[in-house]
């Protein structure tokens, strides 16, 4: 705690920004409202998916979650091109996302524009992010489409942006209550409640809560000894609850403020790897207690000035217990607490209607405290100060759109024991361009280049006997060239939206674990990776004929991620672990009146779980199918929705992560009413 207090003094200059977040909404009431009311325009055709962005962008909205049989954020985005979800199985299993072969540490997750940061291990568990209060999820390759953003939005190879539901109430309908329950296989039961309330013309709030409980037991085939025996997955239970509340002040679309508070609490079993001839189930447990509070203020003046302020305070606690650990106490009990104080300010100005320039500055202080249950070398208890500055600009010249940014990163660390990692100072440029060769054709060419890095995590630098304070950042050069086409049609097909992108990523200073012997090892910068890939997507929808309307979505990814570290090594030019070369995601559905029937399939080619690429490391490919039936109606003027989902429809036995079997066929029933 002393470390974080040490840095509090160095960020006092940012406190005016925090003060402004609370004061500005009250002080701007007297200013002129520059918002203009536009005449209503009736849309006769379905909205075409947004594909003509400067950098690749994929989005899914709340009304499609059931269509894709999505239970959490990981399930919602697994159909995206270039996405590889690392899933350890079960309802409470860890789920992380790797985009275009770069690993989970290269994907930043934004929650209403503010980063969900994990300085300890750099990865966000997407299974903890529930969908009950999510409006839409967008994946950006490179960087977001808007340049007036926190500097952290520019610091990763890919950005996963999650936007929550905001109240849209009137004086005639000042409140809305949404209540629902999900239940299904593996003992799942999840009741949830959402309350939206309009306080007056400017103020409103929303509160979301849910409770999830499941025993997590499912059957799987154990074919390691050739017997194809059936076993039960044990110690995979979960009990979790979350409360999320937000307060909104809105003068108009150009003048708004929000305060967001989130608390997550879970207790889960870690079933562990399936080991042949070992029938003893894992007894490992994991507890999480996560809290954050964030505020945001946004103001756009008629003069072209755009101000965006964000503040965040967070604390994440997790405890890991292994009661069978081989030490004198016969258990391993580790407790980690990390805290963050964060302030961001972004200012943009339109010098002309076709030219915008922005400057963003962020400051963050992170610390990590660890408590072990047995004698251990004194943990360093690191504290990290991060200062980010971004200068960005976009320009439209006829058929061309140009955008560029320059990120400056400054990181310094202190420790209570041992040696701290050296200070880091880096500049990271990004350039992107789009070109429309034909007027009103819906066809666009695009390209971008980004030079970015991911800093070593606290675990990389300081954990146990394997951490290495001398680690350098992992640098990535990204190149992308693509084309998009979208068009509204007048015949049987309502619209068509096509994208195709070819990309090349080159990674240096790859952070890897190097074993020294059977019991020891260390983390080193010992890797170079070449990644080449192609992402293709197609979306289309039919017009309504006799009340029937069909939809189709198809995503294909080719990914070659090769180790090019040492030409003399036996693993030279081998595919990276857990990286399938081909993936296909297919979704189709038909709607008629109050009902909808959907089919989803994900096909993944084979891969290896080590870089050796030997037959013993081989993981077979899989094709997993899902189906969902959705029914919408109105009960006494109250919208009612019910759905039935079948996951792993054909009961396939497969692995995503070696030795962590995935569930077979399962069912889920959801009922929701809006009052």
XYZ file of C-alpha atoms in Angstrom:
675
model
C 0.000 0.000 0.000
C 2.934 2.332 0.636
C 3.956 2.041 -3.008
C 0.656 3.294 -4.305
C 0.672 6.128 -1.757
C 4.135 7.072 -2.970
C 2.774 7.714 -6.446
C -0.368 9.497 -5.338
C 1.636 12.672 -4.965
C 2.899 12.407 -8.536
C -0.636 12.421 -9.972
C -2.130 15.231 -7.907
C -2.032 17.349 -11.023
C -4.671 15.069 -12.508
C -7.142 15.613 -9.674
C -8.661 18.632 -11.410
C -9.771 16.213 -14.119
C -11.503 14.072 -11.503
C -13.079 17.201 -10.041
C -14.295 18.258 -13.473
C -15.945 14.873 -13.990
C -18.271 15.631 -11.083
C -18.604 19.392 -11.383
C -18.970 19.986 -15.113
C -22.404 18.358 -15.463
C -23.810 20.873 -12.988
C -21.939 23.907 -14.284
C -22.870 23.562 -17.951
C -26.622 23.869 -17.527
C -26.492 27.535 -18.394
C -24.648 26.962 -21.656
C -26.388 27.009 -24.997
C -27.780 23.692 -26.178
C -26.286 23.193 -29.619
C -28.176 19.991 -30.399
C -30.466 20.199 -33.427
C -33.667 18.219 -33.885
C -33.857 16.348 -37.173
C -36.974 15.305 -39.010
C -37.894 11.654 -38.620
C -36.821 9.435 -41.495
C -38.573 6.094 -41.920
C -36.299 3.203 -42.874
C -37.945 0.589 -45.074
C -35.023 -1.843 -45.246
C -32.987 -3.525 -42.527
C -29.842 -1.679 -41.477
C -26.746 -2.922 -43.293
C -23.926 -4.060 -40.979
C -21.204 -1.438 -40.684
C -18.212 -2.775 -42.617
C -16.775 0.297 -44.336
C -14.386 1.247 -41.553
C -10.751 2.244 -41.967
C -9.555 -0.715 -39.926
C -11.304 -4.112 -39.684
C -14.310 -3.979 -37.361
C -16.803 -6.676 -36.323
C -19.845 -6.144 -34.127
C -22.618 -8.112 -32.460
C -25.616 -6.503 -30.741
C -27.811 -7.717 -27.891
C -30.657 -8.868 -30.135
C -28.321 -11.456 -31.716
C -26.926 -13.061 -28.552
C -29.565 -15.810 -28.486
C -29.212 -16.276 -32.235
C -25.566 -17.261 -31.631
C -26.331 -19.251 -28.423
C -24.066 -16.886 -26.477
C -23.907 -17.191 -22.683
C -21.073 -14.732 -21.988
C -18.833 -12.319 -23.899
C -16.576 -15.157 -25.043
C -19.555 -16.950 -26.561
C -20.755 -13.777 -28.278
C -17.504 -13.124 -30.181
C -16.345 -16.658 -31.029
C -17.892 -16.347 -34.530
C -15.751 -13.324 -35.386
C -13.079 -13.741 -38.054
C -9.542 -14.075 -36.715
C -10.723 -14.852 -33.166
C -9.513 -17.883 -31.232
C -11.152 -18.472 -27.836
C -9.029 -20.475 -25.415
C -11.638 -22.351 -23.397
C -10.845 -24.627 -20.439
C -14.361 -26.074 -20.466
C -17.433 -25.880 -18.288
C -19.668 -23.040 -17.222
C -17.089 -21.479 -14.904
C -14.027 -22.312 -17.008
C -11.480 -19.637 -17.874
C -11.966 -18.102 -21.334
C -9.491 -15.753 -23.030
C -9.346 -14.379 -26.560
C -6.467 -14.301 -29.022
C -6.898 -12.204 -32.159
C -4.901 -12.993 -35.296
C -2.522 -15.289 -33.442
C -1.034 -12.656 -31.132
C -2.253 -14.055 -27.791
C -4.618 -12.750 -25.143
C -2.126 -10.186 -23.797
C -2.357 -8.248 -27.066
C -6.133 -7.693 -26.805
C -7.384 -4.748 -24.736
C -10.929 -5.016 -23.339
C -12.804 -1.718 -22.955
C -15.884 -1.455 -20.736
C -17.842 1.647 -21.759
C -14.633 3.120 -23.142
C -12.407 2.393 -20.118
C -9.869 -0.438 -20.046
C -10.434 -3.523 -17.892
C -6.831 -3.817 -16.784
C -5.059 -6.783 -15.194
C -1.489 -5.776 -14.448
C -0.799 -9.139 -12.798
C -1.216 -11.471 -15.783
C -2.436 -9.181 -18.580
C -5.421 -11.337 -19.542
C -9.135 -10.693 -18.991
C -11.301 -13.723 -18.226
C -14.230 -13.222 -20.607
C -16.351 -15.782 -18.746
C -16.767 -13.209 -15.949
C -18.420 -10.714 -18.319
C -22.158 -11.403 -18.348
C -24.369 -10.355 -21.271
C -27.475 -9.266 -19.344
C -26.526 -5.576 -19.415
C -24.573 -5.471 -22.701
C -25.853 -3.414 -25.627
C -23.221 -4.400 -28.188
C -19.676 -5.741 -28.530
C -17.229 -4.517 -31.178
C -13.815 -5.884 -32.105
C -11.371 -3.481 -33.737
C -8.113 -4.568 -35.322
C -5.535 -1.829 -34.960
C -7.491 0.799 -33.070
C -11.057 2.146 -32.606
C -12.732 4.241 -35.260
C -12.925 7.351 -33.028
C -9.737 9.261 -32.214
C -11.081 11.238 -29.242
C -10.560 8.308 -26.899
C -8.468 7.519 -23.796
C -4.816 6.931 -24.642
C -5.156 3.325 -23.479
C -7.409 2.686 -26.480
C -4.314 2.982 -28.683
C -2.056 0.622 -26.681
C -3.004 -2.833 -27.988
C -2.958 -4.748 -31.252
C -6.728 -5.319 -31.017
C -9.510 -3.648 -29.035
C -12.602 -5.445 -27.746
C -15.120 -2.733 -26.868
C -18.140 -3.594 -24.682
C -20.967 -1.054 -24.402
C -23.589 -1.465 -21.709
C -27.303 -0.669 -21.925
C -28.244 2.945 -21.228
C -31.748 4.055 -20.181
C -33.959 5.471 -22.935
C -37.092 6.399 -20.987
C -39.762 9.091 -21.294
C -42.022 10.998 -18.906
C -44.875 8.685 -19.934
C -42.769 5.608 -19.155
C -40.347 6.682 -16.382
C -39.168 3.185 -15.437
C -38.535 -0.235 -16.897
C -37.908 -3.498 -15.045
C -36.498 -6.529 -16.835
C -36.602 -9.832 -14.975
C -35.464 -13.186 -16.241
C -34.018 -16.555 -15.422
C -31.708 -18.964 -17.233
C -31.587 -22.631 -16.320
C -30.144 -25.719 -17.909
C -27.685 -28.556 -17.881
C -24.948 -28.986 -15.261
C -27.238 -27.621 -12.541
C -27.260 -24.114 -14.029
C -29.633 -21.557 -12.590
C -29.184 -17.838 -13.151
C -31.884 -15.332 -12.148
C -31.258 -11.721 -13.170
C -32.911 -8.347 -12.696
C -32.494 -4.966 -14.383
C -34.090 -1.728 -13.192
C -34.035 1.416 -15.322
C -35.361 4.648 -13.817
C -35.863 8.138 -15.209
C -35.368 10.707 -12.437
C -36.050 13.847 -14.482
C -35.300 15.269 -17.928
C -31.537 15.010 -17.343
C -30.942 12.264 -14.785
C -31.528 8.506 -14.956
C -29.977 5.343 -13.587
C -29.802 1.624 -14.279
C -29.034 -1.264 -11.911
C -28.226 -4.796 -13.088
C -27.745 -7.855 -10.921
C -27.535 -11.583 -11.379
C -26.750 -14.719 -9.422
C -25.249 -17.775 -11.103
C -24.961 -21.230 -9.608
C -24.020 -24.516 -11.272
C -22.509 -27.816 -10.198
C -20.623 -27.969 -13.503
C -20.716 -31.770 -13.733
C -20.703 -33.166 -17.249
C -19.720 -36.425 -18.891
C -16.800 -36.779 -21.274
C -15.096 -39.581 -23.147
C -11.688 -40.651 -21.845
C -10.089 -42.287 -24.868
C -6.451 -42.031 -23.783
C -6.172 -45.761 -22.997
C -8.217 -46.861 -25.996
C -11.243 -47.879 -23.924
C -13.391 -44.826 -24.655
C -14.664 -44.943 -21.097
C -17.073 -42.281 -19.858
C -16.120 -40.138 -16.887
C -17.724 -37.286 -14.980
C -16.029 -33.899 -14.852
C -15.772 -33.009 -11.155
C -14.825 -29.940 -9.119
C -16.114 -27.640 -11.863
C -18.832 -25.942 -9.820
C -19.314 -22.177 -9.697
C -21.222 -19.715 -7.577
C -21.052 -16.123 -8.790
C -22.921 -12.861 -8.354
C -22.547 -9.426 -9.850
C -24.100 -6.020 -9.226
C -23.603 -3.281 -11.775
C -25.057 0.219 -11.460
C -24.757 3.360 -13.541
C -25.969 6.933 -13.053
C -26.410 9.116 -16.164
C -26.742 12.841 -16.638
C -27.581 13.967 -20.177
C -28.204 17.521 -21.324
C -28.129 16.356 -24.947
C -26.043 14.044 -27.137
C -23.206 16.568 -26.940
C -23.134 17.011 -23.177
C -23.274 13.988 -20.860
C -21.845 12.400 -17.717
C -21.917 8.926 -16.184
C -20.880 7.206 -12.967
C -20.439 3.426 -13.105
C -19.955 0.982 -10.185
C -19.378 -2.757 -10.599
C -18.850 -5.581 -8.090
C -18.182 -9.235 -8.954
C -17.895 -12.110 -6.462
C -17.266 -15.761 -7.343
C -16.229 -19.061 -5.836
C -15.359 -21.841 -8.247
C -13.651 -25.191 -8.479
C -10.747 -25.737 -10.850
C -11.196 -29.235 -12.284
C -7.631 -29.483 -13.511
C -6.200 -31.477 -16.380
C -7.438 -34.982 -17.144
C -4.543 -37.346 -16.474
C -4.670 -40.949 -17.623
C -5.050 -43.526 -14.841
C -5.438 -40.790 -12.224
C -8.987 -40.970 -10.926
C -8.448 -38.481 -8.088
C -10.286 -35.251 -8.954
C -8.676 -31.884 -8.458
C -9.529 -30.050 -5.240
C -8.185 -26.670 -6.308
C -10.383 -23.620 -5.660
C -10.393 -20.034 -6.909
C -12.128 -17.027 -5.330
C -12.541 -13.630 -7.018
C -13.652 -10.337 -5.469
C -13.465 -7.544 -8.055
C -14.644 -3.951 -7.707
C -14.325 -0.864 -9.867
C -15.821 2.599 -10.056
C -15.443 4.756 -13.143
C -16.767 8.137 -14.232
C -16.898 9.735 -17.638
C -17.756 13.180 -18.929
C -18.102 14.095 -22.614
C -18.763 17.526 -24.114
C -18.866 18.595 -27.757
C -19.084 22.307 -28.505
C -20.483 23.842 -31.680
C -17.023 25.302 -32.311
C -15.696 21.783 -32.967
C -14.022 21.187 -29.597
C -14.543 17.695 -28.133
C -13.642 16.916 -24.500
C -13.637 13.401 -23.019
C -12.663 12.745 -19.374
C -12.510 9.391 -17.582
C -11.532 8.352 -14.053
C -11.330 4.863 -12.573
C -10.582 3.237 -9.230
C -10.397 -0.557 -9.030
C -9.368 -3.412 -6.777
C -9.134 -7.056 -7.801
C -8.653 -9.809 -5.238
C -8.239 -13.470 -5.982
C -7.293 -16.418 -3.859
C -5.955 -19.728 -5.166
C -5.980 -22.818 -2.943
C -4.415 -26.188 -3.748
C -4.907 -28.491 -0.722
C -2.742 -31.251 -2.264
C 0.379 -29.205 -2.989
C 3.661 -31.021 -2.313
C 5.218 -28.881 0.412
C 5.610 -29.194 4.177
C 2.120 -27.836 4.805
C 0.627 -30.004 2.045
C -1.195 -27.038 0.576
C -0.623 -23.920 -1.488
C -2.652 -20.874 -0.494
C -1.949 -17.707 -2.520
C -3.821 -14.417 -2.203
C -3.317 -11.598 -4.708
C -4.620 -8.039 -4.419
C -4.044 -5.510 -7.177
C -5.241 -1.910 -7.179
C -5.388 0.786 -9.798
C -5.919 4.540 -9.878
C -6.496 5.856 -13.391
C -7.194 9.248 -14.964
C -7.629 10.089 -18.629
C -8.245 13.308 -20.551
C -8.802 13.566 -24.314
C -9.309 16.756 -26.306
C -10.101 16.955 -30.023
C -10.730 19.825 -32.413
C -12.171 20.001 -35.942
C -9.963 22.451 -37.801
C -12.261 21.858 -40.772
C -15.206 19.622 -41.544
C -12.801 17.084 -43.050
C -9.907 17.378 -40.556
C -9.825 16.461 -36.854
C -6.883 16.424 -34.449
C -6.887 14.951 -30.932
C -4.574 14.711 -27.950
C -5.031 12.186 -25.134
C -3.143 11.819 -21.863
C -3.553 8.966 -19.377
C -1.912 8.265 -16.036
C -2.296 5.027 -14.075
C -0.815 3.634 -10.868
C -0.958 -0.138 -10.316
C 0.320 -2.180 -7.410
C 0.276 -5.873 -6.498
C 0.395 -7.420 -3.036
C 0.745 -11.163 -2.528
C 0.377 -13.350 0.555
C 1.766 -16.898 0.592
C 1.115 -19.571 3.190
C 4.655 -20.977 3.319
C 8.247 -19.645 3.534
C 9.047 -18.014 0.244
C 11.525 -15.433 -1.028
C 10.152 -12.023 -0.177
C 7.735 -10.953 -2.913
C 8.723 -7.606 -4.486
C 5.216 -6.057 -4.128
C 5.698 -3.922 -7.258
C 4.111 -0.557 -7.996
C 3.919 0.685 -11.588
C 3.414 4.232 -12.848
C 2.263 4.488 -16.464
C 1.960 7.769 -18.370
C 0.578 7.695 -21.911
C 0.334 10.470 -24.486
C -1.314 10.152 -27.892
C -1.455 12.631 -30.753
C -3.901 11.548 -33.480
C -5.469 13.001 -36.588
C -7.874 11.994 -39.334
C -8.353 13.673 -42.687
C -10.766 13.171 -45.585
C -9.578 14.215 -49.055
C -12.084 13.383 -51.756
C -12.164 9.600 -52.066
C -9.420 9.127 -49.475
C -9.635 8.838 -45.703
C -6.368 9.086 -43.796
C -5.679 8.566 -40.115
C -2.549 8.480 -38.007
C -1.559 8.405 -34.359
C 1.619 8.479 -32.310
C 1.587 6.894 -28.855
C 4.243 7.746 -26.271
C 4.510 5.268 -23.372
C 6.447 5.902 -20.164
C 6.566 3.162 -17.514
C 8.487 3.225 -14.231
C 8.352 0.695 -11.400
C 9.393 0.419 -7.768
C 9.568 -2.665 -5.532
C 9.833 -3.282 -1.804
C 12.334 -6.101 -2.238
C 14.668 -7.266 -4.963
C 15.252 -5.417 -8.214
C 12.672 -3.445 -10.181
C 12.263 -3.657 -13.928
C 13.988 -0.795 -15.771
C 11.996 2.205 -16.945
C 10.485 1.978 -20.425
C 10.002 4.830 -22.894
C 8.585 3.986 -26.314
C 6.964 5.638 -29.319
C 4.372 3.635 -31.283
C 2.953 4.924 -34.597
C -0.201 3.823 -36.401
C -1.170 4.739 -39.975
C -4.375 3.773 -41.763
C -6.061 4.718 -45.023
C -9.276 3.981 -46.913
C -10.104 4.622 -50.564
C -13.455 4.537 -52.360
C -12.686 4.297 -56.072
C -16.293 4.582 -57.235
C -19.009 6.959 -56.099
C -21.988 5.346 -54.341
C -20.730 1.847 -55.141
C -20.388 0.539 -51.594
C -16.871 -0.676 -52.413
C -13.861 0.377 -50.349
C -10.174 -0.490 -50.101
C -8.369 -0.120 -46.782
C -4.949 -0.627 -45.236
C -3.214 -0.009 -41.948
C 0.161 -0.339 -40.264
C 0.676 -0.405 -36.512
C 3.799 -0.739 -34.402
C 2.859 -1.649 -30.861
C 4.110 -3.620 -27.891
C 2.797 -5.338 -24.823
C 4.675 -4.685 -21.603
C 5.623 -7.650 -19.385
C 3.080 -8.327 -16.661
C 3.822 -8.410 -12.950
C 3.827 -12.214 -13.129
C 6.316 -12.145 -16.026
C 8.645 -9.887 -14.075
C 8.366 -10.967 -10.460
C 6.475 -14.228 -9.914
C 8.217 -16.907 -7.843
C 11.539 -18.169 -9.102
C 10.638 -17.735 -12.772
C 10.013 -13.986 -13.007
C 12.624 -11.948 -14.858
C 12.911 -8.182 -14.137
C 15.145 -7.797 -17.222
C 12.372 -8.703 -19.649
C 11.846 -6.356 -22.577
C 8.439 -5.553 -24.090
C 7.080 -7.854 -26.792
C 7.049 -5.779 -30.011
C 4.634 -6.321 -32.900
C 4.536 -4.913 -36.419
C 1.055 -5.221 -37.941
C 0.232 -4.857 -41.638
C -3.271 -5.169 -43.113
C -4.692 -4.800 -46.613
C -8.385 -5.354 -47.240
C -11.552 -4.565 -49.150
C -15.180 -4.126 -48.145
C -18.413 -4.136 -50.103
C -21.942 -3.457 -48.893
C -25.114 -2.757 -50.808
C -28.868 -2.642 -50.221
C -30.712 -4.730 -52.821
C -34.230 -4.612 -54.225
C -34.878 -8.295 -54.879
C -35.222 -11.329 -52.665
C -31.975 -10.429 -50.868
C -32.291 -7.371 -48.619
C -28.585 -6.536 -48.448
C -25.126 -8.011 -48.771
C -22.022 -7.105 -46.761
C -18.610 -8.550 -47.638
C -15.154 -8.027 -46.134
C -11.781 -9.575 -46.946
C -8.487 -8.736 -45.243
C -4.997 -10.147 -45.617
C -2.569 -9.412 -42.806
C 0.988 -9.953 -41.660
C 2.229 -9.661 -38.083
C 5.862 -9.867 -37.057
C 6.596 -10.350 -33.361
C 10.014 -9.851 -31.758
C 11.167 -10.283 -28.156
C 8.473 -12.921 -27.739
C 8.092 -13.651 -24.021
C 8.320 -17.405 -23.429
C 8.986 -19.808 -20.568
C 12.348 -21.568 -20.986
C 12.701 -24.777 -18.910
C 16.114 -25.430 -17.358
C 15.345 -28.900 -16.050
C 12.340 -30.903 -14.893
C 11.755 -28.577 -11.933
C 13.118 -25.163 -12.868
C 12.837 -22.585 -15.591
C 12.613 -18.870 -16.289
C 10.772 -16.394 -18.482
C 12.912 -14.944 -21.274
C 12.710 -12.800 -24.405
C 13.482 -15.677 -26.710
C 11.160 -15.604 -29.621
C 10.366 -14.305 -33.074
C 7.082 -15.101 -34.792
C 5.805 -14.547 -38.327
C 2.020 -14.519 -38.657
C 0.211 -14.482 -41.990
C -3.525 -14.709 -42.342
C -6.721 -14.021 -44.244
C -10.103 -13.049 -42.763
C -13.245 -13.194 -44.904
C -16.812 -12.485 -43.813
C -20.217 -12.463 -45.471
C -23.509 -11.233 -44.047
C -26.844 -11.143 -45.810
C -30.559 -11.172 -45.102
C -33.691 -11.815 -47.127
C -36.704 -9.563 -47.354
C -39.847 -10.615 -45.519
C -41.959 -12.893 -47.723
C -45.289 -14.084 -46.323
C -43.927 -13.202 -42.905
C -40.725 -15.271 -43.274
C -37.279 -13.679 -43.184
C -33.925 -15.447 -43.357
C -30.398 -14.430 -42.346
C -26.928 -15.775 -43.044
C -23.500 -15.028 -41.587
C -20.283 -16.743 -42.668
C -16.769 -16.067 -41.359
C -13.583 -17.790 -42.492
C -10.042 -17.386 -41.159
C -6.729 -18.766 -42.357
C -3.861 -18.322 -39.907
C -0.237 -19.369 -40.229
C 1.785 -18.473 -37.111
C 5.347 -19.771 -37.352
C 8.226 -19.796 -34.902
C 11.219 -18.201 -36.668
C 13.434 -17.743 -33.597
C 16.331 -20.067 -34.390
C 16.919 -21.606 -37.855
C 18.977 -24.393 -36.252
C 16.225 -25.404 -33.838
C 13.952 -28.399 -34.343
C 10.915 -26.147 -33.789
C 11.922 -23.642 -36.494
C 8.978 -22.864 -38.831
C 6.582 -24.827 -36.606
C 3.036 -23.602 -36.005
C 2.498 -21.911 -32.630
C 0.667 -23.930 -29.963
C -3.155 -23.796 -29.934
C -3.281 -22.045 -33.314
C -5.546 -23.753 -35.875
C -4.799 -22.874 -39.475
C -8.438 -22.861 -40.593
C -11.608 -21.854 -38.775
C -15.127 -21.407 -40.120
C -18.078 -19.889 -38.266
C -21.495 -20.294 -39.852
C -24.823 -18.947 -38.603
C -28.190 -19.026 -40.291
C -31.733 -18.479 -39.120
C -35.314 -17.875 -40.078
C -37.854 -15.586 -38.397
C -41.609 -15.744 -38.726
C -43.849 -13.527 -36.645
C -43.126 -14.209 -33.004
C -40.680 -17.066 -33.492
C -37.124 -17.523 -34.665
C -35.108 -20.683 -35.337
C -31.312 -20.471 -35.636
C -28.414 -22.800 -36.335
C -24.785 -22.043 -35.491
C -21.683 -24.060 -36.322
C -17.996 -23.545 -35.575
C -15.392 -25.634 -37.389
C -11.757 -25.631 -36.301
C -8.899 -27.499 -37.948
C -6.366 -29.520 -35.965
C -3.563 -27.920 -33.984
C -0.745 -28.755 -31.563
C -0.468 -27.939 -27.871
C 3.315 -27.479 -27.947
C 5.670 -25.886 -30.439
C 7.216 -29.280 -31.208
C 4.337 -30.152 -33.574
C 4.917 -33.867 -32.934
C 2.231 -36.565 -33.281
C 2.030 -36.827 -29.484
C 1.186 -33.089 -29.328
C -1.626 -33.310 -31.870
C -5.140 -32.060 -31.019
C -7.794 -33.099 -33.578
C -10.040 -30.549 -35.198
C -13.711 -30.299 -34.356
C -17.065 -29.163 -35.707
C -19.539 -28.044 -33.044
C -23.167 -27.296 -33.857
C -25.746 -25.363 -31.849
C -29.428 -24.614 -32.310
C -31.742 -22.105 -30.650
C -35.461 -21.435 -30.716
C -36.670 -17.974 -29.656
C -40.259 -16.938 -28.991
C -41.400 -13.309 -28.554
C -44.876 -12.265 -27.492
C -46.753 -9.665 -25.432
C -48.482 -10.665 -22.203
C -50.875 -8.002 -20.888
C -48.881 -5.275 -22.700
C -45.600 -6.606 -21.296
C -42.998 -8.009 -23.726
C -42.180 -11.634 -22.977
C -39.308 -13.641 -24.467
C -38.505 -17.328 -24.105
C -35.748 -19.346 -25.697
C -34.386 -22.883 -25.783
C -30.758 -23.471 -26.762
C -28.984 -26.736 -27.494
C -25.191 -26.590 -27.348
C -22.976 -29.246 -28.925
C -26.051 -30.502 -30.740
C -24.471 -33.750 -31.963
C -22.707 -34.519 -28.658
C -19.138 -34.324 -30.009
C -16.180 -35.197 -27.791
C -13.472 -32.558 -28.250
C -10.783 -30.420 -26.616
C -9.971 -26.742 -27.054
C -7.153 -26.919 -24.491
C -5.305 -30.212 -24.166
C -6.481 -32.402 -21.237
C -9.461 -30.105 -20.560
C -12.445 -31.897 -22.139
C -15.351 -29.771 -23.278
C -18.968 -30.572 -22.356
C -21.127 -32.779 -24.546
C -24.698 -31.943 -25.506
C -26.353 -29.489 -23.122
C -29.563 -27.472 -22.906
C -30.428 -24.006 -21.687
C -33.847 -22.419 -21.154
C -34.318 -18.646 -20.757
C -37.448 -16.666 -19.884
C -37.574 -12.875 -19.672
C -40.327 -10.303 -19.125
C -40.164 -6.518 -19.360
C -42.427 -4.481 -17.084
